Coordinates of C-alpha atoms in Angstrom, one line a residue:
M1 CA -85.8 -215.4 32.6
T2 CA -87.9 -212.5 33.9
T3 CA -90.6 -212.9 36.5
T4 CA -94.0 -212.5 35.1
A5 CA -95.9 -209.4 36.5
S6 CA -99.6 -208.7 36.5
P7 CA -101.3 -207.3 33.4
T8 CA -101.6 -204.0 35.2
D9 CA -97.9 -204.0 36.1
R10 CA -97.2 -204.7 32.4
Q11 CA -99.3 -201.9 31.3
N12 CA -97.4 -199.5 33.5
H13 CA -93.9 -200.9 33.2
V14 CA -93.5 -202.8 29.9
S15 CA -90.4 -201.9 28.1
P16 CA -91.1 -199.2 25.6
V17 CA -90.0 -199.4 22.0
P18 CA -86.4 -198.2 22.1
T19 CA -85.5 -195.1 20.3
P20 CA -82.4 -195.0 18.1
S21 CA -80.5 -193.0 20.8
T22 CA -81.3 -195.3 23.6
R23 CA -80.6 -198.5 21.7
W24 CA -77.3 -197.3 20.3
T25 CA -75.7 -195.7 23.3
R26 CA -76.8 -197.9 26.2
Y27 CA -74.1 -200.4 25.4
I28 CA -70.6 -199.4 24.4
G29 CA -71.2 -197.0 21.6
P30 CA -72.8 -196.8 18.1
A31 CA -70.2 -199.3 16.7
V32 CA -71.7 -202.2 18.5
V33 CA -75.3 -202.2 17.2
L34 CA -75.5 -205.8 16.0
L35 CA -77.6 -208.3 14.0
I36 CA -78.2 -211.7 15.5
A37 CA -77.1 -213.7 12.5
G38 CA -75.1 -216.8 12.0
L39 CA -76.6 -218.4 15.1
A40 CA -77.7 -221.9 14.8
V41 CA -81.4 -221.4 15.2
G42 CA -81.5 -218.0 13.4
R43 CA -81.8 -219.7 10.0
F44 CA -85.4 -220.8 10.7
L45 CA -86.9 -218.3 13.1
T46 CA -88.8 -216.5 10.3
A47 CA -88.7 -219.0 7.4
G48 CA -92.2 -220.0 6.6
E49 CA -94.1 -217.8 9.0
H50 CA -95.7 -215.9 6.1
S51 CA -97.1 -219.1 4.6
S52 CA -100.3 -219.5 6.6
P53 CA -99.7 -218.3 10.2
P54 CA -102.3 -218.2 12.9
A55 CA -104.5 -215.1 12.9
P56 CA -103.0 -213.2 15.8
I57 CA -99.4 -213.5 14.4
S58 CA -100.6 -212.8 10.9
A59 CA -102.2 -209.6 12.1
A60 CA -99.1 -208.6 14.0
A61 CA -96.9 -209.2 11.1
G62 CA -98.8 -207.0 8.7
G63 CA -97.0 -204.1 7.1
A64 CA -99.7 -201.5 7.6
P65 CA -99.0 -198.5 9.8
T66 CA -101.7 -199.6 12.2
N67 CA -99.6 -202.7 12.9
S68 CA -96.4 -200.9 13.7
L69 CA -94.6 -201.9 16.9
E70 CA -95.7 -198.6 18.5
A71 CA -99.3 -199.1 17.6
L72 CA -99.2 -202.7 18.8
Q73 CA -97.8 -201.6 22.1
A74 CA -100.5 -199.0 22.4
R75 CA -103.1 -201.8 22.0
T76 CA -101.7 -203.4 25.1
V77 CA -102.3 -200.2 27.1
T78 CA -105.9 -199.9 25.9
S79 CA -106.6 -203.6 26.2
P80 CA -104.3 -204.9 29.0
D81 CA -106.4 -208.1 29.4
S82 CA -106.2 -209.0 25.7
A83 CA -103.9 -212.0 25.2
E84 CA -104.1 -211.4 21.5
A85 CA -102.8 -207.8 21.9
W86 CA -99.9 -208.9 24.0
L87 CA -99.2 -211.8 21.6
A88 CA -99.2 -209.5 18.6
Y89 CA -96.9 -207.0 20.3
G90 CA -94.5 -209.6 21.7
T91 CA -94.3 -211.4 18.3
V92 CA -93.4 -208.3 16.4
A93 CA -90.9 -207.2 19.1
M94 CA -89.2 -210.5 18.8
R95 CA -89.1 -210.3 15.0
T96 CA -87.8 -206.7 15.3
A97 CA -84.9 -207.9 17.4
I98 CA -84.1 -210.6 14.9
A99 CA -84.5 -208.3 11.8
T100 CA -82.7 -205.2 13.2
G101 CA -80.1 -207.0 15.3
D102 CA -81.0 -204.8 18.3
P103 CA -81.3 -207.2 21.3
S104 CA -82.9 -204.6 23.5
F105 CA -86.2 -205.6 21.8
Y106 CA -86.0 -209.0 23.4
G107 CA -86.9 -207.6 26.8
A108 CA -90.1 -206.1 25.5
A109 CA -90.9 -209.4 23.6
E110 CA -90.3 -211.5 26.7
Q111 CA -92.5 -209.3 28.9
A112 CA -95.3 -209.2 26.4
L113 CA -95.3 -212.9 25.6
D114 CA -95.1 -213.9 29.2
T115 CA -98.2 -211.7 29.8
A116 CA -100.0 -213.3 26.8
L117 CA -99.1 -216.8 28.0
R118 CA -100.5 -216.0 31.5
L119 CA -103.7 -214.7 30.0
A120 CA -104.1 -217.6 27.6
P121 CA -101.9 -220.4 29.0
K122 CA -103.3 -223.1 26.6
S123 CA -103.1 -221.0 23.4
S124 CA -101.1 -222.8 20.8
D125 CA -100.2 -219.6 19.1
T126 CA -98.9 -218.0 22.3
L127 CA -97.0 -221.2 23.4
A128 CA -95.4 -221.4 19.9
A129 CA -94.4 -217.7 20.0
R130 CA -92.9 -218.1 23.5
A131 CA -91.0 -221.2 22.3
G132 CA -89.7 -219.1 19.4
L133 CA -88.4 -216.5 21.8
D134 CA -86.5 -219.1 23.8
L135 CA -85.1 -220.5 20.6
S136 CA -83.9 -217.0 19.5
L137 CA -82.2 -216.6 22.9
H138 CA -80.6 -220.1 22.6
E139 CA -82.6 -221.3 25.6
F140 CA -83.2 -224.5 23.8
A141 CA -84.1 -226.7 26.8
A142 CA -86.7 -224.1 27.9
A143 CA -88.1 -224.0 24.3
L144 CA -88.8 -227.7 24.0
P145 CA -91.6 -228.2 26.5
L146 CA -93.3 -225.0 25.3
A147 CA -93.2 -226.2 21.6
Q148 CA -94.5 -229.6 22.7
Q149 CA -97.4 -228.0 24.5
A150 CA -98.1 -225.8 21.5
V151 CA -98.3 -228.8 19.1
E152 CA -100.5 -230.7 21.6
A153 CA -102.9 -227.8 21.8
N154 CA -103.1 -227.6 18.0
P155 CA -101.4 -230.3 15.9
L156 CA -102.1 -228.3 12.7
N157 CA -100.2 -225.2 13.8
I158 CA -97.3 -224.9 11.4
I159 CA -95.4 -222.4 13.6
A160 CA -95.7 -224.7 16.6
L161 CA -94.5 -227.7 14.5
A162 CA -91.6 -225.6 13.1
A163 CA -90.7 -224.5 16.7
L164 CA -90.8 -228.1 17.9
F165 CA -88.6 -229.3 15.0
D166 CA -86.1 -226.5 15.8
A167 CA -86.1 -227.3 19.6
R168 CA -85.6 -231.0 19.0
I169 CA -82.7 -230.3 16.5
E170 CA -81.0 -227.9 18.9
N171 CA -81.3 -230.3 21.8
G172 CA -79.8 -233.1 19.7
D173 CA -83.0 -235.2 19.2
Y174 CA -82.5 -235.8 15.5
A175 CA -84.9 -238.7 15.4
G176 CA -87.6 -236.7 17.1
A177 CA -87.0 -233.8 14.8
E178 CA -87.5 -236.0 11.7
I179 CA -90.8 -237.2 13.1
T180 CA -91.9 -233.6 13.7
L181 CA -90.8 -232.7 10.2
K182 CA -93.0 -235.4 8.7
Q183 CA -95.9 -233.9 10.6
L184 CA -95.1 -230.4 9.3
L185 CA -94.8 -231.7 5.7
N186 CA -98.2 -233.4 6.0
V187 CA -99.8 -230.2 7.4
N188 CA -98.2 -227.6 5.2
P189 CA -95.6 -228.7 2.6
G190 CA -94.3 -225.1 2.2
V191 CA -91.2 -223.0 2.8
A192 CA -91.0 -223.8 6.5
A193 CA -91.0 -227.5 5.9
Y194 CA -88.7 -227.5 2.8
A195 CA -86.1 -225.3 4.6
R196 CA -86.0 -227.8 7.5
V197 CA -85.8 -230.7 5.1
S198 CA -82.8 -229.1 3.6
Y199 CA -81.2 -228.6 7.0
L200 CA -81.8 -232.2 8.1
R201 CA -80.2 -233.4 4.9
Q202 CA -77.2 -231.2 5.5
L203 CA -76.8 -232.8 8.9
T204 CA -76.7 -236.2 7.4
G205 CA -74.3 -235.3 4.6
D206 CA -76.7 -235.2 1.7
M207 CA -75.7 -231.8 0.3
T208 CA -77.3 -232.4 -3.1
G209 CA -80.6 -233.3 -1.5
A210 CA -80.2 -230.2 0.8
R211 CA -79.8 -228.0 -2.3
T212 CA -82.9 -229.5 -3.9
A213 CA -85.0 -229.0 -0.8
M214 CA -83.8 -225.4 -0.4
Q215 CA -84.6 -224.7 -4.0
Q216 CA -88.1 -225.9 -3.2
A217 CA -88.2 -223.6 -0.2
V218 CA -87.2 -220.7 -2.5
A219 CA -90.0 -221.5 -4.9
A220 CA -92.5 -221.6 -2.1
A221 CA -91.3 -218.4 -0.3
G222 CA -93.0 -215.1 -0.5
P223 CA -91.1 -212.1 -1.8
G224 CA -89.2 -210.0 0.6
P225 CA -87.4 -211.0 3.8
E226 CA -88.7 -214.6 3.7
R227 CA -87.4 -215.4 0.2
S228 CA -84.2 -213.5 0.9
A229 CA -83.6 -215.7 3.9
V230 CA -83.9 -219.0 2.0
E231 CA -82.0 -217.7 -1.0
N232 CA -79.2 -216.9 1.4
Y233 CA -79.3 -220.5 2.7
L234 CA -79.2 -221.8 -0.9
G235 CA -76.2 -219.6 -1.5
D236 CA -74.5 -221.1 1.5
I237 CA -75.1 -224.6 0.3
N238 CA -73.8 -223.8 -3.2
L239 CA -70.8 -222.1 -1.6
E240 CA -69.9 -225.2 0.4
L241 CA -70.4 -227.4 -2.7
G242 CA -68.0 -225.2 -4.6
D243 CA -70.5 -224.0 -7.1
F244 CA -69.5 -220.3 -6.9
P245 CA -71.6 -219.0 -9.8
A246 CA -74.7 -220.5 -8.3
A247 CA -73.8 -219.1 -4.9
R248 CA -73.2 -215.7 -6.3
S249 CA -76.6 -215.7 -8.1
A250 CA -78.4 -216.9 -4.9
Y251 CA -76.8 -214.1 -2.8
Q252 CA -77.7 -211.5 -5.4
R253 CA -81.3 -212.7 -5.5
A254 CA -81.3 -212.5 -1.7
L255 CA -80.1 -208.9 -1.9
D256 CA -82.7 -208.1 -4.5
D257 CA -85.4 -209.2 -2.1
L258 CA -83.8 -207.6 0.9
P259 CA -81.0 -205.0 0.1
T260 CA -80.1 -204.7 3.8
S261 CA -79.4 -208.5 4.2
V262 CA -76.2 -208.8 6.1
S263 CA -76.0 -212.6 5.5
A264 CA -76.3 -212.1 1.8
S265 CA -73.7 -209.4 1.7
L266 CA -71.3 -211.6 3.7
G267 CA -72.1 -214.5 1.3
T268 CA -71.2 -212.2 -1.6
A269 CA -67.9 -211.3 0.1
R270 CA -67.1 -215.0 0.6
V271 CA -67.6 -215.6 -3.1
M272 CA -65.2 -212.8 -3.8
M273 CA -62.7 -214.4 -1.5
A274 CA -63.2 -217.7 -3.5
D275 CA -62.5 -215.7 -6.7
G276 CA -59.3 -214.3 -5.2
R277 CA -60.8 -210.7 -5.0
L278 CA -59.7 -210.1 -1.4
A279 CA -59.5 -206.3 -1.6
E280 CA -63.1 -206.1 -2.9
A281 CA -64.3 -208.6 -0.3
A282 CA -62.6 -206.6 2.4
A283 CA -64.2 -203.4 1.2
L284 CA -67.6 -205.0 1.2
V285 CA -67.2 -206.5 4.6
A286 CA -66.0 -203.2 6.0
Q287 CA -69.2 -201.5 4.8
V288 CA -71.3 -204.2 6.4
V289 CA -69.4 -203.9 9.7
T290 CA -69.9 -200.1 9.7
R291 CA -73.6 -200.4 9.4
S292 CA -74.1 -203.6 11.4
P293 CA -71.1 -204.9 13.3
Q294 CA -72.5 -208.3 14.2
P295 CA -70.2 -211.2 15.2
A296 CA -70.4 -212.9 11.8
A297 CA -69.4 -209.8 10.0
A298 CA -66.6 -208.9 12.4
T299 CA -65.3 -212.4 12.4
L300 CA -65.1 -212.5 8.6
Q301 CA -63.4 -209.1 8.6
G302 CA -60.8 -210.4 11.0
E303 CA -60.3 -213.6 8.9
L304 CA -59.9 -211.5 5.7
A305 CA -57.4 -209.2 7.5
L306 CA -55.4 -212.3 8.4
M307 CA -55.3 -213.3 4.8
R308 CA -54.3 -209.8 3.7
N309 CA -51.7 -209.4 6.5
D310 CA -53.5 -206.4 8.1
P311 CA -52.8 -206.9 11.8
A312 CA -54.5 -203.6 12.9
T313 CA -57.8 -204.7 11.4
V314 CA -57.3 -208.2 12.8
T315 CA -57.1 -206.8 16.3
S316 CA -60.0 -204.4 16.0
A317 CA -62.3 -206.9 14.3
F318 CA -61.7 -209.7 16.8
A319 CA -62.1 -207.2 19.7
L320 CA -65.5 -206.3 18.2
V321 CA -66.5 -209.9 18.1
Q322 CA -65.8 -210.3 21.8
A323 CA -67.6 -207.1 22.6
N324 CA -70.6 -208.3 20.7
D325 CA -70.5 -211.6 22.6
Q326 CA -70.6 -209.7 25.9
I327 CA -73.6 -207.7 24.7
L328 CA -75.4 -210.8 23.6
R329 CA -74.8 -212.4 27.0
S330 CA -76.0 -209.3 28.8
Q331 CA -79.2 -209.6 26.9
G332 CA -79.7 -213.2 28.0
I333 CA -78.6 -214.8 24.8
V334 CA -76.6 -218.0 25.3
T335 CA -73.5 -217.9 23.1
D336 CA -71.4 -220.7 24.5
L337 CA -71.2 -222.6 21.3
E338 CA -70.2 -219.7 19.1
S339 CA -67.7 -218.4 21.7
A340 CA -66.1 -221.8 22.0
V341 CA -65.4 -222.1 18.3
F342 CA -64.2 -218.5 18.1
H343 CA -61.6 -218.9 20.9
A344 CA -60.5 -222.3 19.7
D345 CA -59.9 -221.0 16.2
R346 CA -57.6 -218.4 17.8
G347 CA -55.8 -221.1 20.0
E348 CA -57.2 -219.5 23.2
A349 CA -57.6 -222.8 25.0
A350 CA -59.0 -221.8 28.4
P351 CA -62.0 -219.7 27.3
A352 CA -62.6 -222.2 24.4
T353 CA -62.8 -225.2 26.7
E354 CA -64.9 -223.4 29.3
S355 CA -67.5 -222.3 26.8
A356 CA -67.4 -225.6 24.9
R357 CA -68.0 -227.6 28.1
A358 CA -70.9 -225.4 29.0
A359 CA -72.4 -225.8 25.5
Y360 CA -72.0 -229.6 25.5
S361 CA -73.4 -230.0 29.0
A362 CA -76.5 -228.0 28.0
R363 CA -77.2 -230.0 24.8
R364 CA -75.5 -232.8 23.0
T365 CA -75.5 -232.0 19.3
I366 CA -73.2 -232.4 16.3
F367 CA -72.0 -228.9 16.7
T368 CA -71.5 -228.9 20.5
A369 CA -69.5 -232.1 20.2
D370 CA -67.4 -230.6 17.4
A371 CA -66.8 -227.4 19.5
L372 CA -65.7 -229.4 22.5
A373 CA -63.4 -231.5 20.4
W374 CA -61.8 -228.5 18.7
A375 CA -61.4 -226.8 22.1
L376 CA -59.7 -229.9 23.5
V377 CA -57.3 -229.9 20.5
A378 CA -56.5 -226.3 21.2
S379 CA -55.8 -227.2 24.8
G380 CA -53.3 -229.9 23.7
R381 CA -55.6 -232.8 24.7
P382 CA -56.4 -234.4 21.4
A383 CA -56.9 -237.9 22.8
E384 CA -59.8 -236.6 24.8
A385 CA -61.2 -235.0 21.7
V386 CA -61.6 -238.3 19.7
P387 CA -64.9 -239.4 21.3
M388 CA -66.3 -236.0 20.6
I389 CA -65.1 -236.2 17.0
D390 CA -66.7 -239.6 16.6
E391 CA -70.0 -238.2 18.0
A392 CA -70.0 -235.2 15.7
L393 CA -69.3 -237.4 12.6
A394 CA -71.7 -240.2 13.5
G395 CA -74.6 -238.9 11.4
G396 CA -72.5 -238.4 8.2
I397 CA -72.2 -234.6 8.1
T398 CA -69.8 -233.4 5.4
S399 CA -69.1 -230.0 6.9
P400 CA -65.5 -229.2 5.9
S401 CA -64.8 -227.4 9.2
I402 CA -65.8 -230.4 11.3
H403 CA -63.6 -232.7 9.2
V404 CA -60.6 -230.4 9.4
H405 CA -61.1 -230.4 13.2
A406 CA -61.2 -234.2 13.1
A407 CA -58.1 -234.3 11.0
A408 CA -56.2 -232.1 13.4
A409 CA -57.2 -234.3 16.3
F410 CA -56.1 -237.5 14.6
A411 CA -52.9 -236.0 13.4
A412 CA -52.1 -234.9 16.9
I413 CA -52.4 -238.4 18.3
G414 CA -50.4 -239.9 15.5
D415 CA -53.2 -241.5 13.6
T416 CA -52.1 -240.3 10.2
S417 CA -54.3 -242.6 8.3
R418 CA -57.5 -241.3 9.8
A419 CA -56.2 -237.7 9.7
S420 CA -55.6 -238.1 5.9
A421 CA -59.0 -239.6 5.4
E422 CA -60.8 -236.8 7.2
L423 CA -58.8 -234.1 5.4
A424 CA -59.6 -235.7 2.1
I425 CA -63.3 -235.5 3.0
A426 CA -62.9 -231.8 3.9
F427 CA -61.2 -231.1 0.5
R428 CA -64.3 -232.3 -1.4
S429 CA -66.0 -229.1 -0.2
A430 CA -65.1 -225.5 -0.4
P431 CA -63.8 -223.7 2.7
W432 CA -65.3 -220.3 2.3
L433 CA -68.1 -220.5 4.8
T434 CA -65.4 -220.8 7.5
P435 CA -62.2 -219.4 6.1
S436 CA -60.4 -219.9 9.5
I437 CA -60.0 -223.6 8.7
R438 CA -57.8 -223.0 5.6
P439 CA -54.5 -222.4 7.3
V440 CA -55.1 -225.4 9.6
A441 CA -55.9 -227.6 6.6
A442 CA -52.8 -226.3 4.7
R443 CA -50.5 -227.1 7.6
L444 CA -52.0 -230.6 8.0
A445 CA -51.7 -231.3 4.3
G446 CA -48.0 -230.4 4.4
E447 CA -47.5 -232.7 7.5
L448 CA -49.4 -235.6 5.9
G449 CA -47.9 -235.2 2.4
L450 CA -51.3 -234.5 0.8
S451 CA -51.9 -232.3 -2.2
L452 CA -53.6 -229.1 -1.3
P453 CA -56.5 -228.0 -3.6
K454 CA -56.0 -224.6 -5.0
E455 CA -58.9 -222.9 -3.1
W456 CA -57.5 -224.3 0.1
S457 CA -54.0 -222.9 -0.4

């Protein structure tokens, strides 16, 4: 992370708001402007922050021209010793990075929030915002103590409580996250709490309960980006449950609230895939990639191209995913988990195992255990994958991708009974959130003599 400079140094050297030309050409060209979406913690970075945030963040988040990023930066020049001014600027710079997908804003956010934290080291709002930045960069270990300090400074701060829940979840402390969630529900039973209830239920396999909680989050959300985000999560849940009409409706409502939502557009494309409308889905994803070629969009484009036997698009799409990964890493964002799964899906054993081991050593979660297991299967070492599989499944998660990975591992070591059981669990859900698992499941079903559901064929 960057070294904190003095307020005077910050005034003179803080990163300016990037202009379109500098943000687009400083990397590898206009095609690689990206949105940070589909990352584990991304789902909750903004959910609930409009409910009743602390005053400095509320002021910073306003839509009035006086609260534009440029105006907030100007306040730090005229008031370099104001922790509130630095907090407001840093918070909006971070939100801008998340909303626009331009990671160059993270540098300005980090500088500003570090300055705010030095000026007000015991401020719950500032500690929570700095924890949020670490979460967005996937620096989960660094986020945890900051979030804990933020809650200690103000146990009623809903953003601090939300950050602490996220940090505990992402560090694999599910029991601690549940305790924090109860605190959050007691303080403010709103969109931030309901969305996290939904996620915790997903992790334990209660998809029906997860849907109910996310519906509550939608009802509590404010119009615009906040409601769009939780509608999109509701769409994802419905898609995994195989309720395609409900998923389609949720994604459309998300787009109504935020027409530029990449996640909702990709969700709509996945519903089209489920309906067998592959050409329409490919056209929609191509539009998304053109305007915002983030990893999730490029990966889906490649997977669609595989289904449509379009090798040229497969090559270009997956090359874009890897270029995006390099950009994210260059901006200080940890992508080991996502990179491990991407390479394992493609059978690229060495980079998959390297990234998966790094992710698992940094934090032991359901998803890092699954990624390491899948990388070991890709490396031809399925016996070593079994303990990781057991760890990933211990909480009861029903994720079809995790169960397909498990089935592949058990089949590879000759445990056909367990492989069949895991594949049957996967087949209770729909595969469209992660289409890459479909050909693996189809191959395994053939080997195990199992009937393949239509949507998995």
